JSON list of N, CA and C in Angstrom, two decimals:
[
{"chain": "A", "resi": 1, "resn": "UNK", "atom": "N", "xyz": [134.98, 120.16, 117.33]},
{"chain": "A", "resi": 1, "resn": "UNK", "atom": "CA", "xyz": [135.15, 118.91, 117.66]},
{"chain": "A", "resi": 1, "resn": "UNK", "atom": "C", "xyz": [134.15, 118.24, 118.23]},
{"chain": "A", "resi": 2, "resn": "UNK", "atom": "N", "xyz": [134.21, 118.73, 119.88]},
{"chain": "A", "resi": 2, "resn": "UNK", "atom": "CA", "xyz": [133.10, 118.15, 120.59]},
{"chain": "A", "resi": 2, "resn": "UNK", "atom": "C", "xyz": [131.48, 118.40, 119.95]},
{"chain": "A", "resi": 3, "resn": "UNK", "atom": "N", "xyz": [131.65, 119.55, 119.76]},
{"chain": "A", "resi": 3, "resn": "UNK", "atom": "CA", "xyz": [130.02, 119.54, 119.01]},
{"chain": "A", "resi": 3, "resn": "UNK", "atom": "C", "xyz": [129.16, 117.97, 118.06]},
{"chain": "A", "resi": 4, "resn": "UNK", "atom": "N", "xyz": [130.55, 117.83, 117.41]},
{"chain": "A", "resi": 4, "resn": "UNK", "atom": "CA", "xyz": [130.54, 117.00, 116.13]},
{"chain": "A", "resi": 4, "resn": "UNK", "atom": "C", "xyz": [130.71, 115.54, 117.19]},
{"chain": "A", "resi": 5, "resn": "UNK", "atom": "N", "xyz": [130.94, 115.12, 118.03]},
{"chain": "A", "resi": 5, "resn": "UNK", "atom": "CA", "xyz": [131.06, 114.35, 118.81]},
{"chain": "A", "resi": 5, "resn": "UNK", "atom": "C", "xyz": [129.73, 113.96, 119.61]},
{"chain": "A", "resi": 6, "resn": "UNK", "atom": "N", "xyz": [129.42, 115.45, 120.31]},
{"chain": "A", "resi": 6, "resn": "UNK", "atom": "CA", "xyz": [127.95, 115.03, 120.46]},
{"chain": "A", "resi": 6, "resn": "UNK", "atom": "C", "xyz": [127.03, 114.72, 119.74]},
{"chain": "A", "resi": 7, "resn": "UNK", "atom": "N", "xyz": [126.91, 114.70, 118.74]},
{"chain": "A", "resi": 7, "resn": "UNK", "atom": "CA", "xyz": [125.60, 115.17, 117.82]},
{"chain": "A", "resi": 7, "resn": "UNK", "atom": "C", "xyz": [125.72, 113.72, 117.05]},
{"chain": "A", "resi": 8, "resn": "UNK", "atom": "N", "xyz": [126.65, 113.68, 116.74]},
{"chain": "A", "resi": 8, "resn": "UNK", "atom": "CA", "xyz": [126.76, 111.80, 116.48]},
{"chain": "A", "resi": 8, "resn": "UNK", "atom": "C", "xyz": [126.22, 111.04, 117.69]},
{"chain": "A", "resi": 9, "resn": "UNK", "atom": "N", "xyz": [126.61, 111.27, 118.35]},
{"chain": "A", "resi": 9, "resn": "UNK", "atom": "CA", "xyz": [126.16, 110.47, 119.62]},
{"chain": "A", "resi": 9, "resn": "UNK", "atom": "C", "xyz": [124.63, 110.44, 120.24]},
{"chain": "A", "resi": 10, "resn": "UNK", "atom": "N", "xyz": [123.73, 111.77, 119.47]},
{"chain": "A", "resi": 10, "resn": "UNK", "atom": "CA", "xyz": [122.72, 112.12, 119.79]},
{"chain": "A", "resi": 10, "resn": "UNK", "atom": "C", "xyz": [122.12, 111.02, 118.51]},
{"chain": "A", "resi": 11, "resn": "UNK", "atom": "N", "xyz": [122.59, 110.95, 117.66]},
{"chain": "A", "resi": 11, "resn": "UNK", "atom": "CA", "xyz": [122.38, 110.69, 116.62]},
{"chain": "A", "resi": 11, "resn": "UNK", "atom": "C", "xyz": [122.03, 108.62, 116.94]},
{"chain": "A", "resi": 12, "resn": "UNK", "atom": "N", "xyz": [123.66, 108.21, 117.17]},
{"chain": "A", "resi": 12, "resn": "UNK", "atom": "CA", "xyz": [123.15, 107.22, 117.60]},
{"chain": "A", "resi": 12, "resn": "UNK", "atom": "C", "xyz": [121.99, 106.44, 118.80]},
{"chain": "A", "resi": 13, "resn": "UNK", "atom": "N", "xyz": [121.64, 107.16, 119.47]},
{"chain": "A", "resi": 13, "resn": "UNK", "atom": "CA", "xyz": [121.00, 107.50, 120.88]},
{"chain": "A", "resi": 13, "resn": "UNK", "atom": "C", "xyz": [119.63, 106.99, 119.78]},
{"chain": "A", "resi": 14, "resn": "UNK", "atom": "N", "xyz": [119.56, 108.39, 118.88]},
{"chain": "A", "resi": 14, "resn": "UNK", "atom": "CA", "xyz": [117.93, 107.71, 118.88]},
{"chain": "A", "resi": 14, "resn": "UNK", "atom": "C", "xyz": [117.85, 107.23, 117.40]},
{"chain": "A", "resi": 15, "resn": "UNK", "atom": "N", "xyz": [118.58, 106.18, 116.96]},
{"chain": "A", "resi": 15, "resn": "UNK", "atom": "CA", "xyz": [118.52, 105.12, 116.14]},
{"chain": "A", "resi": 15, "resn": "UNK", "atom": "C", "xyz": [118.29, 103.99, 116.90]},
{"chain": "A", "resi": 16, "resn": "UNK", "atom": "N", "xyz": [118.95, 103.70, 117.53]},
{"chain": "A", "resi": 16, "resn": "UNK", "atom": "CA", "xyz": [118.40, 102.72, 118.75]},
{"chain": "A", "resi": 16, "resn": "UNK", "atom": "C", "xyz": [117.73, 103.27, 119.73]},
{"chain": "A", "resi": 17, "resn": "UNK", "atom": "N", "xyz": [117.06, 104.64, 120.02]},
{"chain": "A", "resi": 17, "resn": "UNK", "atom": "CA", "xyz": [115.98, 104.95, 121.05]},
{"chain": "A", "resi": 17, "resn": "UNK", "atom": "C", "xyz": [114.38, 104.04, 119.67]},
{"chain": "A", "resi": 18, "resn": "UNK", "atom": "N", "xyz": [114.71, 104.10, 118.88]},
{"chain": "A", "resi": 18, "resn": "UNK", "atom": "CA", "xyz": [113.69, 104.59, 117.52]},
{"chain": "A", "resi": 18, "resn": "UNK", "atom": "C", "xyz": [113.74, 102.72, 117.30]},
{"chain": "A", "resi": 19, "resn": "UNK", "atom": "N", "xyz": [114.86, 101.75, 117.30]},
{"chain": "A", "resi": 19, "resn": "UNK", "atom": "CA", "xyz": [114.44, 100.76, 116.69]},
{"chain": "A", "resi": 19, "resn": "UNK", "atom": "C", "xyz": [113.99, 100.28, 118.27]},
{"chain": "A", "resi": 20, "resn": "UNK", "atom": "N", "xyz": [114.89, 99.88, 118.87]},
{"chain": "A", "resi": 20, "resn": "UNK", "atom": "CA", "xyz": [113.61, 99.52, 120.23]},
{"chain": "A", "resi": 20, "resn": "UNK", "atom": "C", "xyz": [112.23, 99.40, 121.08]},
{"chain": "A", "resi": 21, "resn": "UNK", "atom": "N", "xyz": [111.83, 101.05, 120.39]},
{"chain": "A", "resi": 21, "resn": "UNK", "atom": "CA", "xyz": [110.88, 102.11, 120.46]},
{"chain": "A", "resi": 21, "resn": "UNK", "atom": "C", "xyz": [109.99, 101.33, 119.31]},
{"chain": "A", "resi": 22, "resn": "UNK", "atom": "N", "xyz": [109.53, 100.59, 118.37]},
{"chain": "A", "resi": 22, "resn": "UNK", "atom": "CA", "xyz": [109.24, 100.01, 117.53]},
{"chain": "A", "resi": 22, "resn": "UNK", "atom": "C", "xyz": [109.25, 98.44, 117.40]},
{"chain": "A", "resi": 23, "resn": "UNK", "atom": "N", "xyz": [110.32, 97.89, 117.43]},
{"chain": "A", "resi": 23, "resn": "UNK", "atom": "CA", "xyz": [110.01, 97.04, 118.79]},
{"chain": "A", "resi": 23, "resn": "UNK", "atom": "C", "xyz": [109.85, 96.49, 118.94]},
{"chain": "A", "resi": 24, "resn": "UNK", "atom": "N", "xyz": [109.80, 96.87, 120.24]},
{"chain": "A", "resi": 24, "resn": "UNK", "atom": "CA", "xyz": [108.75, 96.72, 121.89]},
{"chain": "A", "resi": 24, "resn": "UNK", "atom": "C", "xyz": [107.58, 96.70, 121.56]},
{"chain": "A", "resi": 25, "resn": "UNK", "atom": "N", "xyz": [106.38, 98.20, 120.31]},
{"chain": "A", "resi": 25, "resn": "UNK", "atom": "CA", "xyz": [105.22, 98.32, 120.14]},
{"chain": "A", "resi": 25, "resn": "UNK", "atom": "C", "xyz": [104.70, 96.90, 119.21]},
{"chain": "A", "resi": 26, "resn": "UNK", "atom": "N", "xyz": [105.72, 96.38, 118.35]},
{"chain": "A", "resi": 26, "resn": "UNK", "atom": "CA", "xyz": [105.61, 96.02, 117.31]},
{"chain": "A", "resi": 26, "resn": "UNK", "atom": "C", "xyz": [105.21, 94.61, 117.78]},
{"chain": "A", "resi": 27, "resn": "UNK", "atom": "N", "xyz": [106.06, 93.75, 119.02]},
{"chain": "A", "resi": 27, "resn": "UNK", "atom": "CA", "xyz": [105.80, 92.66, 119.55]},
{"chain": "A", "resi": 27, "resn": "UNK", "atom": "C", "xyz": [105.23, 92.41, 120.65]},
{"chain": "A", "resi": 28, "resn": "UNK", "atom": "N", "xyz": [105.04, 93.86, 121.32]},
{"chain": "A", "resi": 28, "resn": "UNK", "atom": "CA", "xyz": [103.68, 93.50, 122.72]},
{"chain": "A", "resi": 28, "resn": "UNK", "atom": "C", "xyz": [102.59, 93.27, 122.46]},
{"chain": "A", "resi": 29, "resn": "UNK", "atom": "N", "xyz": [102.17, 93.71, 121.27]},
{"chain": "A", "resi": 29, "resn": "UNK", "atom": "CA", "xyz": [100.95, 94.06, 120.75]},
{"chain": "A", "resi": 29, "resn": "UNK", "atom": "C", "xyz": [100.68, 93.49, 119.12]},
{"chain": "A", "resi": 30, "resn": "UNK", "atom": "N", "xyz": [100.89, 92.37, 118.93]},
{"chain": "A", "resi": 30, "resn": "UNK", "atom": "CA", "xyz": [100.94, 91.59, 118.03]},
{"chain": "A", "resi": 30, "resn": "UNK", "atom": "C", "xyz": [99.39, 91.78, 116.74]},
{"chain": "A", "resi": 31, "resn": "UNK", "atom": "N", "xyz": [98.52, 91.53, 117.50]},
{"chain": "A", "resi": 31, "resn": "UNK", "atom": "CA", "xyz": [97.19, 91.61, 117.21]},
{"chain": "A", "resi": 31, "resn": "UNK", "atom": "C", "xyz": [97.08, 92.81, 116.58]},
{"chain": "A", "resi": 32, "resn": "UNK", "atom": "N", "xyz": [97.66, 93.58, 116.89]},
{"chain": "A", "resi": 32, "resn": "UNK", "atom": "CA", "xyz": [97.25, 94.86, 116.61]},
{"chain": "A", "resi": 32, "resn": "UNK", "atom": "C", "xyz": [98.28, 95.42, 115.29]},
{"chain": "A", "resi": 33, "resn": "UNK", "atom": "N", "xyz": [99.12, 95.43, 115.86]},
{"chain": "A", "resi": 33, "resn": "UNK", "atom": "CA", "xyz": [100.63, 95.92, 115.44]},
{"chain": "A", "resi": 33, "resn": "UNK", "atom": "C", "xyz": [100.77, 96.32, 113.74]},
{"chain": "A", "resi": 34, "resn": "UNK", "atom": "N", "xyz": [99.78, 95.74, 112.83]},
{"chain": "A", "resi": 34, "resn": "UNK", "atom": "CA", "xyz": [99.13, 96.21, 111.95]},
{"chain": "A", "resi": 34, "resn": "UNK", "atom": "C", "xyz": [99.15, 97.13, 111.74]},
{"chain": "A", "resi": 35, "resn": "UNK", "atom": "N", "xyz": [97.64, 97.27, 111.61]},
{"chain": "A", "resi": 35, "resn": "UNK", "atom": "CA", "xyz": [96.87, 98.49, 112.26]},
{"chain": "A", "resi": 35, "resn": "UNK", "atom": "C", "xyz": [97.47, 100.03, 112.40]},
{"chain": "A", "resi": 36, "resn": "UNK", "atom": "N", "xyz": [98.25, 99.80, 113.89]},
{"chain": "A", "resi": 36, "resn": "UNK", "atom": "CA", "xyz": [98.86, 99.95, 114.53]},
{"chain": "A", "resi": 36, "resn": "UNK", "atom": "C", "xyz": [99.87, 100.94, 114.45]},
{"chain": "A", "resi": 37, "resn": "UNK", "atom": "N", "xyz": [100.49, 100.17, 113.20]},
{"chain": "A", "resi": 37, "resn": "UNK", "atom": "CA", "xyz": [102.14, 100.29, 112.62]},
{"chain": "A", "resi": 37, "resn": "UNK", "atom": "C", "xyz": [102.29, 102.19, 112.45]},
{"chain": "A", "resi": 38, "resn": "UNK", "atom": "N", "xyz": [101.58, 102.85, 111.94]},
{"chain": "A", "resi": 38, "resn": "UNK", "atom": "CA", "xyz": [101.87, 104.21, 111.58]},
{"chain": "A", "resi": 38, "resn": "UNK", "atom": "C", "xyz": [101.93, 104.87, 112.91]},
{"chain": "A", "resi": 39, "resn": "UNK", "atom": "N", "xyz": [100.78, 104.75, 114.21]},
{"chain": "A", "resi": 39, "resn": "UNK", "atom": "CA", "xyz": [100.90, 105.76, 115.09]},
{"chain": "A", "resi": 39, "resn": "UNK", "atom": "C", "xyz": [102.26, 105.17, 115.83]},
{"chain": "A", "resi": 40, "resn": "UNK", "atom": "N", "xyz": [102.76, 103.44, 115.67]},
{"chain": "A", "resi": 40, "resn": "UNK", "atom": "CA", "xyz": [104.42, 102.97, 116.80]},
{"chain": "A", "resi": 40, "resn": "UNK", "atom": "C", "xyz": [105.56, 103.75, 116.32]},
{"chain": "A", "resi": 41, "resn": "UNK", "atom": "N", "xyz": [105.57, 104.23, 115.12]},
{"chain": "A", "resi": 41, "resn": "UNK", "atom": "CA", "xyz": [106.54, 104.77, 114.04]},
{"chain": "A", "resi": 41, "resn": "UNK", "atom": "C", "xyz": [106.47, 106.42, 114.63]},
{"chain": "A", "resi": 42, "resn": "UNK", "atom": "N", "xyz": [105.04, 106.99, 114.41]},
{"chain": "A", "resi": 42, "resn": "UNK", "atom": "CA", "xyz": [105.29, 108.71, 114.94]},
{"chain": "A", "resi": 42, "resn": "UNK", "atom": "C", "xyz": [106.11, 107.99, 116.64]},
{"chain": "A", "resi": 43, "resn": "UNK", "atom": "N", "xyz": [105.57, 107.51, 117.44]},
{"chain": "A", "resi": 43, "resn": "UNK", "atom": "CA", "xyz": [106.27, 107.53, 118.63]},
{"chain": "A", "resi": 43, "resn": "UNK", "atom": "C", "xyz": [107.66, 107.17, 118.87]},
{"chain": "A", "resi": 44, "resn": "UNK", "atom": "N", "xyz": [108.18, 106.36, 117.54]},
{"chain": "A", "resi": 44, "resn": "UNK", "atom": "CA", "xyz": [109.18, 105.77, 118.18]},
{"chain": "A", "resi": 44, "resn": "UNK", "atom": "C", "xyz": [110.21, 106.97, 117.27]},
{"chain": "A", "resi": 45, "resn": "UNK", "atom": "N", "xyz": [109.37, 107.95, 116.34]},
{"chain": "A", "resi": 45, "resn": "UNK", "atom": "CA", "xyz": [109.91, 109.11, 116.38]},
{"chain": "A", "resi": 45, "resn": "UNK", "atom": "C", "xyz": [110.46, 110.10, 117.37]},
{"chain": "A", "resi": 46, "resn": "UNK", "atom": "N", "xyz": [109.43, 110.14, 117.80]},
{"chain": "A", "resi": 46, "resn": "UNK", "atom": "CA", "xyz": [109.82, 111.17, 119.13]},
{"chain": "A", "resi": 46, "resn": "UNK", "atom": "C", "xyz": [110.45, 111.09, 119.92]},
{"chain": "A", "resi": 47, "resn": "UNK", "atom": "N", "xyz": [111.07, 109.57, 119.94]},
{"chain": "A", "resi": 47, "resn": "UNK", "atom": "CA", "xyz": [111.04, 108.59, 121.47]},
{"chain": "A", "resi": 47, "resn": "UNK", "atom": "C", "xyz": [113.41, 109.47, 120.53]},
{"chain": "A", "resi": 48, "resn": "UNK", "atom": "N", "xyz": [113.33, 109.30, 119.30]},
{"chain": "A", "resi": 48, "resn": "UNK", "atom": "CA", "xyz": [114.36, 108.97, 118.68]},
{"chain": "A", "resi": 48, "resn": "UNK", "atom": "C", "xyz": [114.86, 110.78, 119.03]},
{"chain": "A", "resi": 49, "resn": "UNK", "atom": "N", "xyz": [114.01, 111.45, 118.74]},
{"chain": "A", "resi": 49, "resn": "UNK", "atom": "CA", "xyz": [114.48, 112.71, 118.66]},
{"chain": "A", "resi": 49, "resn": "UNK", "atom": "C", "xyz": [114.61, 113.20, 119.90]},
{"chain": "A", "resi": 50, "resn": "UNK", "atom": "N", "xyz": [114.33, 112.76, 121.19]},
{"chain": "A", "resi": 50, "resn": "UNK", "atom": "CA", "xyz": [115.06, 113.23, 122.54]},
{"chain": "A", "resi": 50, "resn": "UNK", "atom": "C", "xyz": [115.94, 112.48, 122.41]},
{"chain": "A", "resi": 51, "resn": "UNK", "atom": "N", "xyz": [116.71, 111.92, 121.49]},
{"chain": "A", "resi": 51, "resn": "UNK", "atom": "CA", "xyz": [118.29, 111.06, 121.93]},
{"chain": "A", "resi": 51, "resn": "UNK", "atom": "C", "xyz": [118.50, 110.26, 123.42]},
{"chain": "A", "resi": 52, "resn": "UNK", "atom": "N", "xyz": [119.51, 110.70, 124.09]},
{"chain": "A", "resi": 52, "resn": "UNK", "atom": "CA", "xyz": [120.19, 110.34, 124.99]},
{"chain": "A", "resi": 52, "resn": "UNK", "atom": "C", "xyz": [118.68, 109.51, 126.00]},
{"chain": "A", "resi": 53, "resn": "UNK", "atom": "N", "xyz": [117.46, 110.86, 126.33]},
{"chain": "A", "resi": 53, "resn": "UNK", "atom": "CA", "xyz": [116.77, 110.53, 127.54]},
{"chain": "A", "resi": 53, "resn": "UNK", "atom": "C", "xyz": [115.94, 109.83, 126.42]},
{"chain": "A", "resi": 54, "resn": "UNK", "atom": "N", "xyz": [115.81, 109.69, 125.77]},
{"chain": "A", "resi": 54, "resn": "UNK", "atom": "CA", "xyz": [114.85, 108.57, 125.01]},
{"chain": "A", "resi": 54, "resn": "UNK", "atom": "C", "xyz": [115.33, 107.67, 124.94]},
{"chain": "A", "resi": 55, "resn": "UNK", "atom": "N", "xyz": [116.16, 106.80, 124.81]},
{"chain": "A", "resi": 55, "resn": "UNK", "atom": "CA", "xyz": [116.80, 106.21, 124.66]},
{"chain": "A", "resi": 55, "resn": "UNK", "atom": "C", "xyz": [117.31, 105.12, 126.44]},
{"chain": "A", "resi": 56, "resn": "UNK", "atom": "N", "xyz": [117.11, 106.31, 126.90]},
{"chain": "A", "resi": 56, "resn": "UNK", "atom": "CA", "xyz": [116.82, 105.25, 128.77]},
{"chain": "A", "resi": 56, "resn": "UNK", "atom": "C", "xyz": [115.68, 105.34, 128.78]},
{"chain": "A", "resi": 57, "resn": "UNK", "atom": "N", "xyz": [115.38, 106.30, 128.02]},
{"chain": "A", "resi": 57, "resn": "UNK", "atom": "CA", "xyz": [113.07, 105.87, 128.30]},
{"chain": "A", "resi": 57, "resn": "UNK", "atom": "C", "xyz": [112.88, 104.56, 127.68]},
{"chain": "A", "resi": 58, "resn": "UNK", "atom": "N", "xyz": [113.14, 104.61, 126.64]},
{"chain": "A", "resi": 58, "resn": "UNK", "atom": "CA", "xyz": [113.02, 103.42, 125.80]},
{"chain": "A", "resi": 58, "resn": "UNK", "atom": "C", "xyz": [113.63, 102.06, 126.15]},
{"chain": "A", "resi": 59, "resn": "UNK", "atom": "N", "xyz": [114.90, 102.06, 126.90]},
{"chain": "A", "resi": 59, "resn": "UNK", "atom": "CA", "xyz": [115.20, 100.83, 127.02]},
{"chain": "A", "resi": 59, "resn": "UNK", "atom": "C", "xyz": [114.46, 100.21, 128.42]},
{"chain": "A", "resi": 60, "resn": "UNK", "atom": "N", "xyz": [114.76, 101.35, 129.31]},
{"chain": "A", "resi": 60, "resn": "UNK", "atom": "CA", "xyz": [113.49, 100.88, 131.01]},
{"chain": "A", "resi": 60, "resn": "UNK", "atom": "C", "xyz": [112.22, 100.65, 130.43]},
{"chain": "A", "resi": 61, "resn": "UNK", "atom": "N", "xyz": [111.37, 101.04, 129.11]},
{"chain": "A", "resi": 61, "resn": "UNK", "atom": "CA", "xyz": [110.42, 100.51, 129.07]},
{"chain": "A", "resi": 61, "resn": "UNK", "atom": "C", "xyz": [109.68, 99.15, 128.90]},
{"chain": "A", "resi": 62, "resn": "UNK", "atom": "N", "xyz": [110.74, 98.84, 127.84]},
{"chain": "A", "resi": 62, "resn": "UNK", "atom": "CA", "xyz": [110.83, 97.72, 127.04]},
{"chain": "A", "resi": 62, "resn": "UNK", "atom": "C", "xyz": [112.05, 96.47, 128.24]},
{"chain": "A", "resi": 63, "resn": "UNK", "atom": "N", "xyz": [112.27, 96.63, 129.04]},
{"chain": "A", "resi": 63, "resn": "UNK", "atom": "CA", "xyz": [112.69, 95.59, 129.46]},
{"chain": "A", "resi": 63, "resn": "UNK", "atom": "C", "xyz": [114.00, 95.06, 129.30]},
{"chain": "A", "resi": 64, "resn": "UNK", "atom": "N", "xyz": [114.74, 96.73, 128.89]},
{"chain": "A", "resi": 64, "resn": "UNK", "atom": "CA", "xyz": [115.91, 96.78, 127.97]},
{"chain": "A", "resi": 64, "resn": "UNK", "atom": "C", "xyz": [116.52, 95.71, 126.52]},
{"chain": "A", "resi": 65, "resn": "UNK", "atom": "N", "xyz": [115.53, 96.05, 126.18]},
{"chain": "A", "resi": 65, "resn": "UNK", "atom": "CA", "xyz": [115.60, 95.91, 124.28]},
{"chain": "A", "resi": 65, "resn": "UNK", "atom": "C", "xyz": [115.03, 93.76, 124.65]},
{"chain": "A", "resi": 66, "resn": "UNK", "atom": "N", "xyz": [114.12, 93.40, 125.47]},
{"chain": "A", "resi": 66, "resn": "UNK", "atom": "CA", "xyz": [113.56, 92.14, 125.11]},
{"chain": "A", "resi": 66, "resn": "UNK", "atom": "C", "xyz": [113.03, 91.72, 123.72]},
{"chain": "A", "resi": 67, "resn": "UNK", "atom": "N", "xyz": [112.93, 92.57, 122.69]},
{"chain": "A", "resi": 67, "resn": "UNK", "atom": "CA", "xyz": [112.53, 92.73, 121.83]},
{"chain": "A", "resi": 67, "resn": "UNK", "atom": "C", "xyz": [113.47, 92.61, 120.64]},
{"chain": "A", "resi": 68, "resn": "UNK", "atom": "N", "xyz": [114.22, 93.41, 121.07]},
{"chain": "A", "resi": 68, "resn": "UNK", "atom": "CA", "xyz": [115.16, 93.69, 119.98]},
{"chain": "A", "resi": 68, "resn": "UNK", "atom": "C", "xyz": [115.04, 94.98, 119.60]},
{"chain": "A", "resi": 69, "resn": "UNK", "atom": "N", "xyz": [115.70, 94.64, 118.02]},
{"chain": "A", "resi": 69, "resn": "UNK", "atom": "CA", "xyz": [115.48, 96.14, 117.25]},
{"chain": "A", "resi": 69, "resn": "UNK", "atom": "C", "xyz": [115.14, 96.12, 116.17]},
{"chain": "A", "resi": 70, "resn": "UNK", "atom": "N", "xyz": [113.56, 97.36, 115.60]},
{"chain": "A", "resi": 70, "resn": "UNK", "atom": "CA", "xyz": [113.70, 97.05, 114.32]},
{"chain": "A", "resi": 70, "resn": "UNK", "atom": "C", "xyz": [112.88, 98.57, 113.73]},
{"chain": "A", "resi": 71, "resn": "UNK", "atom": "N", "xyz": [113.46, 98.09, 112.01]},
{"chain": "A", "resi": 71, "resn": "UNK", "atom": "CA", "xyz": [113.24, 99.78, 111.91]},
{"chain": "A", "resi": 71, "resn": "UNK", "atom": "C", "xyz": [112.66, 99.71, 110.66]},
{"chain": "A", "resi": 72, "resn": "UNK", "atom": "N", "xyz": [111.83, 98.28, 110.17]},
{"chain": "A", "resi": 72, "resn": "UNK", "atom": "CA", "xyz": [110.57, 98.19, 109.33]},
{"chain": "A", "resi": 72, "resn": "UNK", "atom": "C", "xyz": [110.10, 97.47, 109.58]},
{"chain": "A", "resi": 73, "resn": "UNK", "atom": "N", "xyz": [108.87, 97.84, 108.67]},
{"chain": "A", "resi": 73, "resn": "UNK", "atom": "CA", "xyz": [107.73, 96.36, 108.66]},
{"chain": "A", "resi": 73, "resn": "UNK", "atom": "C", "xyz": [107.99, 94.80, 108.52]},
{"chain": "A", "resi": 74, "resn": "UNK", "atom": "N", "xyz": [107.46, 94.25, 108.98]},
{"chain": "A", "resi": 74, "resn": "UNK", "atom": "CA", "xyz": [107.90, 92.86, 109.34]},
{"chain": "A", "resi": 74, "resn": "UNK", "atom": "C", "xyz": [106.70, 92.45, 108.00]},
{"chain": "A", "resi": 75, "resn": "UNK", "atom": "N", "xyz": [106.86, 91.55, 107.15]},
{"chain": "A", "resi": 75, "resn": "UNK", "atom": "CA", "xyz": [106.40, 91.07, 106.17]},
{"chain": "A", "resi": 75, "resn": "UNK", "atom": "C", "xyz": [106.14, 89.58, 107.17]},
{"chain": "A", "resi": 76, "resn": "UNK", "atom": "N", "xyz": [104.97, 89.36, 106.56]},
{"chain": "A", "resi": 76, "resn": "UNK", "atom": "CA", "xyz": [103.45, 88.33, 107.62]},
{"chain": "A", "resi": 76, "resn": "UNK", "atom": "C", "xyz": [103.31, 87.58, 106.89]}
]
């Protein structure tokens, strides 16, 4: 039971960390956002794999999710 709860918490932290990191990179550097999208996704995936620690780092570096969440490329 505890392993299931820990796994669910880890996945939830990863999903939030991914969304926060991708939104931060895409909105902080809008001129190169379309060019660097794949690299931003790779880094956000690394943050997601780190789980709770990645979420703490993402929140701290992004100014506590000042750009919100982003999970896919925006249409411009």
